[in-house]
Tab-separated table of C-alpha atoms and ligand atoms in Angstrom:
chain	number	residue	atom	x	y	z
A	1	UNK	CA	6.577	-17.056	0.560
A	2	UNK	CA	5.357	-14.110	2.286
A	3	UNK	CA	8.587	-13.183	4.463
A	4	UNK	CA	11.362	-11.464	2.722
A	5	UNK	CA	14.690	-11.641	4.957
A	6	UNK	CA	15.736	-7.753	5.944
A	7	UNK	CA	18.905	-6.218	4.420
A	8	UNK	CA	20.326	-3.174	4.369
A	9	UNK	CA	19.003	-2.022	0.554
A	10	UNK	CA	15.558	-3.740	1.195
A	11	UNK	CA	12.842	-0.966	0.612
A	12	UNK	CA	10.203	0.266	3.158
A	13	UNK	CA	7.040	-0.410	0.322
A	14	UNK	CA	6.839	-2.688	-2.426
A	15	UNK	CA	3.768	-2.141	-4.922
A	16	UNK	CA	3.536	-4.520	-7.616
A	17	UNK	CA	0.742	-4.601	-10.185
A	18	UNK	CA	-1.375	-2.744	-7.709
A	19	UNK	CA	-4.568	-2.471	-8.803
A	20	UNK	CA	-7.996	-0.941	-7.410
A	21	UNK	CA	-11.900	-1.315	-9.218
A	22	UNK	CA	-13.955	-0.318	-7.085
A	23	UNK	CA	-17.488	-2.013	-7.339
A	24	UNK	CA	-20.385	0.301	-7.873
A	25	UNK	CA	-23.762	-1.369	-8.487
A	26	UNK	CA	-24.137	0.337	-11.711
A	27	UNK	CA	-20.848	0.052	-12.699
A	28	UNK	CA	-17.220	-0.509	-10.958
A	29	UNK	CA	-14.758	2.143	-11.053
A	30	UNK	CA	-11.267	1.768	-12.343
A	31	UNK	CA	-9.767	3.792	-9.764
A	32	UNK	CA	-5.994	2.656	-10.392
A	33	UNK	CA	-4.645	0.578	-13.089
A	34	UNK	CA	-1.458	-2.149	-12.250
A	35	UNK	CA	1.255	0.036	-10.386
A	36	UNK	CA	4.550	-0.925	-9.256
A	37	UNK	CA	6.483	1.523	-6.907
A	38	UNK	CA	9.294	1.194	-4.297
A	39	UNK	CA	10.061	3.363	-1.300
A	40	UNK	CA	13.247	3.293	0.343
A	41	UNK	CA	13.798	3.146	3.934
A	42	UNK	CA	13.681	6.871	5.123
A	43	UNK	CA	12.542	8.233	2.016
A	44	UNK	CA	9.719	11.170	1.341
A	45	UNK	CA	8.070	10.763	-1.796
A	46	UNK	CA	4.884	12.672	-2.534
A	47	UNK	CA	2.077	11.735	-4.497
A	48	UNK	CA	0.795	14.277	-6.971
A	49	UNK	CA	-2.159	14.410	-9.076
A	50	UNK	CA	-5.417	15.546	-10.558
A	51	UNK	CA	-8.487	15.279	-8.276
A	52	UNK	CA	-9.920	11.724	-8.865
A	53	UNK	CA	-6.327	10.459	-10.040
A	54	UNK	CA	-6.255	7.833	-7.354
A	55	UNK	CA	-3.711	9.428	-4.608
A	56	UNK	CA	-6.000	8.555	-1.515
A	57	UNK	CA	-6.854	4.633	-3.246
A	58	UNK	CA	-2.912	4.166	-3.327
A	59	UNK	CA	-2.128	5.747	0.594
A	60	UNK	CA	-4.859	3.688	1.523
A	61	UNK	CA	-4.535	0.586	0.129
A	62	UNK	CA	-0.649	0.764	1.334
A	63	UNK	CA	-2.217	2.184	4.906
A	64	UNK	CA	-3.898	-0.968	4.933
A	65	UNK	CA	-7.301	0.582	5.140
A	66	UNK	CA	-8.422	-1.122	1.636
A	67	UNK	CA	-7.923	-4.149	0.231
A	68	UNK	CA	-5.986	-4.095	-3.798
A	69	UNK	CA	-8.040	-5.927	-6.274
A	70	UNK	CA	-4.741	-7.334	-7.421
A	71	UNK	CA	-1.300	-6.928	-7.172
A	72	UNK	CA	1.237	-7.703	-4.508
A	73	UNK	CA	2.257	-4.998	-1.422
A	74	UNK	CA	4.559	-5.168	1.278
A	75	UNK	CA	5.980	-3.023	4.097
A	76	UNK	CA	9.265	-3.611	5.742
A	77	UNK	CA	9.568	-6.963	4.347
A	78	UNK	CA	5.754	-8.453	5.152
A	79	UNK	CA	3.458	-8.986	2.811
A	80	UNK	CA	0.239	-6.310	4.084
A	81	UNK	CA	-2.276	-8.146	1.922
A	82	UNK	CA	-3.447	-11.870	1.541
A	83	UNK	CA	-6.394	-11.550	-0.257
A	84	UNK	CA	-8.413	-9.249	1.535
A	85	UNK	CA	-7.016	-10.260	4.632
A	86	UNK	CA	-4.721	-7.412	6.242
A	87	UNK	CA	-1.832	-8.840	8.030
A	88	UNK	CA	-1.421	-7.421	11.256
A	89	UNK	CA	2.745	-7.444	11.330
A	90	UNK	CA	3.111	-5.547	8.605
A	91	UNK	CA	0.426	-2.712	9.519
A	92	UNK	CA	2.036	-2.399	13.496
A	93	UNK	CA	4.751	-0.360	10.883
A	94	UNK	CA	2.285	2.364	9.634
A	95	UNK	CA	1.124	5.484	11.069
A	96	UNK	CA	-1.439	7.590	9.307
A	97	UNK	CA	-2.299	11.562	9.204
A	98	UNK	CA	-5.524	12.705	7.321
A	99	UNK	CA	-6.332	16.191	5.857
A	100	UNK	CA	-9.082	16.612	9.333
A	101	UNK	CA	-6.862	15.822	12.689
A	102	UNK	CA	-9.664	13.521	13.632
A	103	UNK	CA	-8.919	14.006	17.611
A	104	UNK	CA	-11.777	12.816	19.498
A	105	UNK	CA	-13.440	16.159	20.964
A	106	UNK	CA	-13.661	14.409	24.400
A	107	UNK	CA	-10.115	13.685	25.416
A	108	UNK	CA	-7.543	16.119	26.002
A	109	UNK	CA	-4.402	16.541	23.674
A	110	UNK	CA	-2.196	14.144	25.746
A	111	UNK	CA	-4.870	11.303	25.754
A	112	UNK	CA	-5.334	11.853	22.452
A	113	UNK	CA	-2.019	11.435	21.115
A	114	UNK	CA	-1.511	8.460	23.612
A	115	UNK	CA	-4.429	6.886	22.620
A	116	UNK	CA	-2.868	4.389	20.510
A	117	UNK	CA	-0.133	3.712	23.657
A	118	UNK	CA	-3.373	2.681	25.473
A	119	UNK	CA	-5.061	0.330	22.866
A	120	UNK	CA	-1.132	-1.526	23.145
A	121	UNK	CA	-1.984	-1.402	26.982
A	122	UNK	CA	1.250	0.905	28.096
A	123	UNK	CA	0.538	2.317	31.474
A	124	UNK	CA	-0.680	5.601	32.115
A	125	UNK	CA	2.485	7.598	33.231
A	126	UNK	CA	4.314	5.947	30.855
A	127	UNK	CA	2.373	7.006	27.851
A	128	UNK	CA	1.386	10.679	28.979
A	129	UNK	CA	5.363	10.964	29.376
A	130	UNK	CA	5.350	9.783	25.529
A	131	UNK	CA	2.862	12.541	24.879
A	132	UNK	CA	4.337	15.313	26.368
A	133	UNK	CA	7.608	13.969	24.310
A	134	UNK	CA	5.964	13.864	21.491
A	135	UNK	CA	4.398	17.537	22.257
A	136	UNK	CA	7.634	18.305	22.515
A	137	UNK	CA	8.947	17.222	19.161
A	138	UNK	CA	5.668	18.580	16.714
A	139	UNK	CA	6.374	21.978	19.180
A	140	UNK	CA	3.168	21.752	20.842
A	141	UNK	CA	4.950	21.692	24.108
A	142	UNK	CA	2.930	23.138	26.960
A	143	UNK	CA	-0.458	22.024	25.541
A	144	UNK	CA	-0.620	18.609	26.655
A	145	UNK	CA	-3.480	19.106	28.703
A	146	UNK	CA	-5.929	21.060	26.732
A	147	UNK	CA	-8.895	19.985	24.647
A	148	UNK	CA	-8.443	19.683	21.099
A	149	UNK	CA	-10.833	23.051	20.605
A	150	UNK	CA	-8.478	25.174	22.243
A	151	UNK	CA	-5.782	24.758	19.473
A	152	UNK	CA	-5.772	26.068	16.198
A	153	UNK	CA	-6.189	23.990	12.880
A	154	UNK	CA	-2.180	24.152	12.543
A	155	UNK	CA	-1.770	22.871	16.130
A	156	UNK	CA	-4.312	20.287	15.507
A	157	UNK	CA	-2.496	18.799	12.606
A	158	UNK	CA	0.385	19.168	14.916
A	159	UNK	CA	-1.078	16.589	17.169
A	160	UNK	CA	-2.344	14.364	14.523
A	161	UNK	CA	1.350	13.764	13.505
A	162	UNK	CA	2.299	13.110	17.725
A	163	UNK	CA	-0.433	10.275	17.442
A	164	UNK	CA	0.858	8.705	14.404
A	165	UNK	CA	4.111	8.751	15.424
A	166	UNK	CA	3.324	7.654	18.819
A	167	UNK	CA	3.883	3.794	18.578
A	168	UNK	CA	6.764	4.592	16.354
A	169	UNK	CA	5.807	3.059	13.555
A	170	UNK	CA	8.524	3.441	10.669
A	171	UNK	CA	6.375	4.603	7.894
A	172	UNK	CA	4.247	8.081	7.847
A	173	UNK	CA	1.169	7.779	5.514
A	174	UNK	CA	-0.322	11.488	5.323
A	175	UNK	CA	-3.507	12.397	2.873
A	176	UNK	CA	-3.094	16.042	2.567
A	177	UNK	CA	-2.149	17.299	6.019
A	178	UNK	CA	-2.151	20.571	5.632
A	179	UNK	CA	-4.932	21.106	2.477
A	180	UNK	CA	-7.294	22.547	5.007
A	181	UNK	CA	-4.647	25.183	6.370
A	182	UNK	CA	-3.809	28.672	5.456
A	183	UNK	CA	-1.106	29.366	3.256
A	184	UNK	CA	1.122	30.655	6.094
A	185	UNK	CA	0.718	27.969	8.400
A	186	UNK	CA	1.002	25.587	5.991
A	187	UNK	CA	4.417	26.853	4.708
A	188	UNK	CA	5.752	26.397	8.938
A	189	UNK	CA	4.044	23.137	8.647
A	190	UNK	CA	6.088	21.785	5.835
A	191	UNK	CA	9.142	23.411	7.620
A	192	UNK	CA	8.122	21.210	11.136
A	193	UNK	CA	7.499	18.430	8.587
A	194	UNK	CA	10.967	18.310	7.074
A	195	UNK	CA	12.610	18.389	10.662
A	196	UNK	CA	10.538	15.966	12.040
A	197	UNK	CA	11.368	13.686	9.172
A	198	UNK	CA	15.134	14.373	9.511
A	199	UNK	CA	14.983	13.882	13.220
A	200	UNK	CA	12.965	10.619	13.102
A	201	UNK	CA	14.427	8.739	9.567
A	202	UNK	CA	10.399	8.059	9.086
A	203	UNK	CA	10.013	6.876	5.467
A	204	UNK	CA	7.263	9.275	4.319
A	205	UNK	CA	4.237	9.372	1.555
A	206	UNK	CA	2.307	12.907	1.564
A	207	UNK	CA	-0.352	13.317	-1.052
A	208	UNK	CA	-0.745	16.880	-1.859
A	209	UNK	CA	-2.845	19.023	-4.473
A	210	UNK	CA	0.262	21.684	-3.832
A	211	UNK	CA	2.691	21.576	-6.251
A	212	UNK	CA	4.963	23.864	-4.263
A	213	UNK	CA	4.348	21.823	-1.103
A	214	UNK	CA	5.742	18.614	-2.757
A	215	UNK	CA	8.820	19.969	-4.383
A	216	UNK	CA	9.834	21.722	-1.189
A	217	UNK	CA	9.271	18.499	0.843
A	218	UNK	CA	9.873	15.602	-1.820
A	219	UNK	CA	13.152	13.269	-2.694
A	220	UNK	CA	11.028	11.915	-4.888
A	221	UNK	CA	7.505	13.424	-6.729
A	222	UNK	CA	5.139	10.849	-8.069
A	223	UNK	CA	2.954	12.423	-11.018
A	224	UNK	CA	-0.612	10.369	-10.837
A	225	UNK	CA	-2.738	10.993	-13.957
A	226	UNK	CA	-6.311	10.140	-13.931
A	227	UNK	CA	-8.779	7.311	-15.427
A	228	UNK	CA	-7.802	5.332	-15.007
A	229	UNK	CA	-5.445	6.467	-12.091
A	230	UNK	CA	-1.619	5.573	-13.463
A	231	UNK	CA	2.095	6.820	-12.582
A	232	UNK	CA	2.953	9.446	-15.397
A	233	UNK	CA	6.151	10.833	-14.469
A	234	UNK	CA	8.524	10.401	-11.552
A	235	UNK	CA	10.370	13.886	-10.442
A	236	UNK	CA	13.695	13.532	-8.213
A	237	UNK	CA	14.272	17.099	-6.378
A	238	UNK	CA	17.876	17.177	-5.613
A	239	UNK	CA	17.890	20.565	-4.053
A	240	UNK	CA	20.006	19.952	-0.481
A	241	UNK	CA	18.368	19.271	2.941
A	242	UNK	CA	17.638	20.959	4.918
A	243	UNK	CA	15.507	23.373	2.719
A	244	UNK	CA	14.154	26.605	4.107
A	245	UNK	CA	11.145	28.930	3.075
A	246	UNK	CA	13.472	30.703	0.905
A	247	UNK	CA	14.266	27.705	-1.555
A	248	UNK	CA	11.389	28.660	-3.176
A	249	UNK	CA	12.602	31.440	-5.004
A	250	UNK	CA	15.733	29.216	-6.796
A	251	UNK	CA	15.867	28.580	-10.086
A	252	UNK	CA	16.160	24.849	-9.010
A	253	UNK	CA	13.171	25.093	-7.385
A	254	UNK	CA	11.440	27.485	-9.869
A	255	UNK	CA	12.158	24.798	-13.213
A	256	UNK	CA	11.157	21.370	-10.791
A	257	UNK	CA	7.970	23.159	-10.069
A	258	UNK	CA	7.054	24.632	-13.697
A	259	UNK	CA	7.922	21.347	-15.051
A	260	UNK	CA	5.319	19.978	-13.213
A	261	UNK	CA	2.810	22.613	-13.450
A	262	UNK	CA	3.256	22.144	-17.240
A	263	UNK	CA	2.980	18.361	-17.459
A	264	UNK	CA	-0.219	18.718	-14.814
A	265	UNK	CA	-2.137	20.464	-17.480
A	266	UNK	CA	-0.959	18.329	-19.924
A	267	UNK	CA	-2.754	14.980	-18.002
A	268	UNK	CA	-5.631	16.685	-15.930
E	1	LIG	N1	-15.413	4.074	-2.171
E	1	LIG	C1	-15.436	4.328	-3.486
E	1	LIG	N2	-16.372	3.768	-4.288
E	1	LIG	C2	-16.405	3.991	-5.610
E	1	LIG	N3	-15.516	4.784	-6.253
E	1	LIG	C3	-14.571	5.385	-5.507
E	1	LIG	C4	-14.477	5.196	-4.088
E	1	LIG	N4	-13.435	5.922	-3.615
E	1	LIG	C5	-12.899	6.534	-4.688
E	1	LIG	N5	-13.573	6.213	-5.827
E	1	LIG	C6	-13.244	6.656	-7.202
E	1	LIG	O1	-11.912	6.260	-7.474
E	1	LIG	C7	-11.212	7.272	-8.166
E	1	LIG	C8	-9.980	7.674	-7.367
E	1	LIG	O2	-10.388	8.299	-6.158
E	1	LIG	P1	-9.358	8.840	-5.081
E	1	LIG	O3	-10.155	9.313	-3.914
E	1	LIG	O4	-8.330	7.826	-4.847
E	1	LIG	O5	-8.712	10.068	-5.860
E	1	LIG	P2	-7.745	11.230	-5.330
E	1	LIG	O6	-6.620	11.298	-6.306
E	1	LIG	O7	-7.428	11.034	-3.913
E	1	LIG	O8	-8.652	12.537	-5.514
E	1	LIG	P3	-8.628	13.920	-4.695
E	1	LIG	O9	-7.423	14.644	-5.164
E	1	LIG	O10	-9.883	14.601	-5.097
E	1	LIG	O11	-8.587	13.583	-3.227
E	1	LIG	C9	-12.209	8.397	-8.387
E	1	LIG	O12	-12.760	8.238	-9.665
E	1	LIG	C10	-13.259	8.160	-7.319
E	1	LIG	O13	-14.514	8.622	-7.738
E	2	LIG	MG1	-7.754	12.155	-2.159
């Protein structure tokens, strides 16, 4: 049976016994071992891990950019994989950010973000409105027509999210959206982040290297360790929405984070 019937208490993402090997002609790569994991509708969990670990294998494989060697995944009810087939119901639901904003140089920052609105075949007016909207909402408002050189790396990101959020899909994949930022902008980023979230109910999965980045932004941390790539530990951070800058210097904050920091070194 590959449709489940909605209700209310159904989760966004299903992994069961996801697995990844990777084949290498010399010799494949374990890159995650059997994984189960459920996301509820509208939550933000961040993956965390030691480089190699296996974050980007699991946001991909539930991006539906790579195809499990086993295991069963699905996304607001569908089943994503058959086989190596990708089922195209279940992957209309995804948008995805990566750690480079990936516009193309050659369009301005309205055509870029509508892009997708394009490929669906909206018209023209209709989808630069949706841009300039969605300008709007990242708070790139006023930029719509430049080229993606004239913004900044922050502002860039900022349009990366527009795009993926452009055909509304319900779930935001992101592969460590802000890794290539300063700390500053980063910190405003995660800020934007969190009211974008609680403006939009997206359900969310971040992979970040930042300890402090997840525990500011996460419901729910997911501790990868590495080789081959398994869940360790599951963190809940029950600190109160919405969290500002200055969260960061709680105790609550302070113990989530050392905890962490302690049981990283413990697996990496
Ligand atoms: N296309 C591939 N072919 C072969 N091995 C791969 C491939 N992609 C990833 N791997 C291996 O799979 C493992 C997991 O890689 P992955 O990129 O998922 O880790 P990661 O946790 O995202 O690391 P990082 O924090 O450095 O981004 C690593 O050992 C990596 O070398
Ligand atoms: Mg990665």
């Amino acid at each position: 049976m590959d449709h489940v019937p909605m209700s209310a208490e159904q989760p966004a993402i299903i992994l069961s016994g996801i697995e990844k090997w990777y084949g290498t002609r010399d010799r494949p790569v374990h890159a995650l071992s059997p994984t189960d994991l459920s996301v509820a509708e509208g939550e933000f969990v961040v993956l965390l891990g030691p480089s190699g670990c296996g974050k980007t294998t699991l946001l991909r494989m539930v991006g539906g950019l790579i195809a499990p060697t086993s295991g069963r995944l699905t996304v607001e009810g569908q089943l994503l994989w058959q086989g190596e087939q990708r089922r195209p119901e279940a992957v209309s639901e995804l948008g995805m950010v990566f750690q480079d904003a990936n516009l193309f140089p050659w369009l301005s920052i309205e055509d870029n973000i509508a892009l997708p609105l394009e490929l669906k075949g909206m018209a023209r007016t209709e989808r630069r409105a949706k841009a300039h909207e969605l300008c709007r909402l990242v708070g790139i408002g006023g930029f719509e027509r430049r080229w993606p050189r004239e913004l900044s790396g922050g502002m860039r990101q900022r349009a990366a999210i527009a795009r993926a959020l452009s055909y509304d899909p319900k779930i935001l994949l992101m592969d460590e959206p802000f890794g290539a930022l300063d700390a500053m902008t980063r910190d405003a980023m995660n800020l934007e982040l969190q009211r974008i979230w609680m403006d939009t109910g997206k359900t969310i999965i971040l992979v970040t290297h930042s300890i402090s980045e997840a525990v500011f932004l996460a419901d729910r941390i997911v501790l990868l360790s590495p080789r081959p790539g398994k869940i360790d530990t599951i963190v809940h951070v029950p600190i109160p929405r919405p969290r500002r800058s200055e969260v960061q210097s709680t105790r609550a904050f302070q113990d989530i984070a050392l905890a962490l920091r302690q049981r990283l070194a413990a697996i990496s």
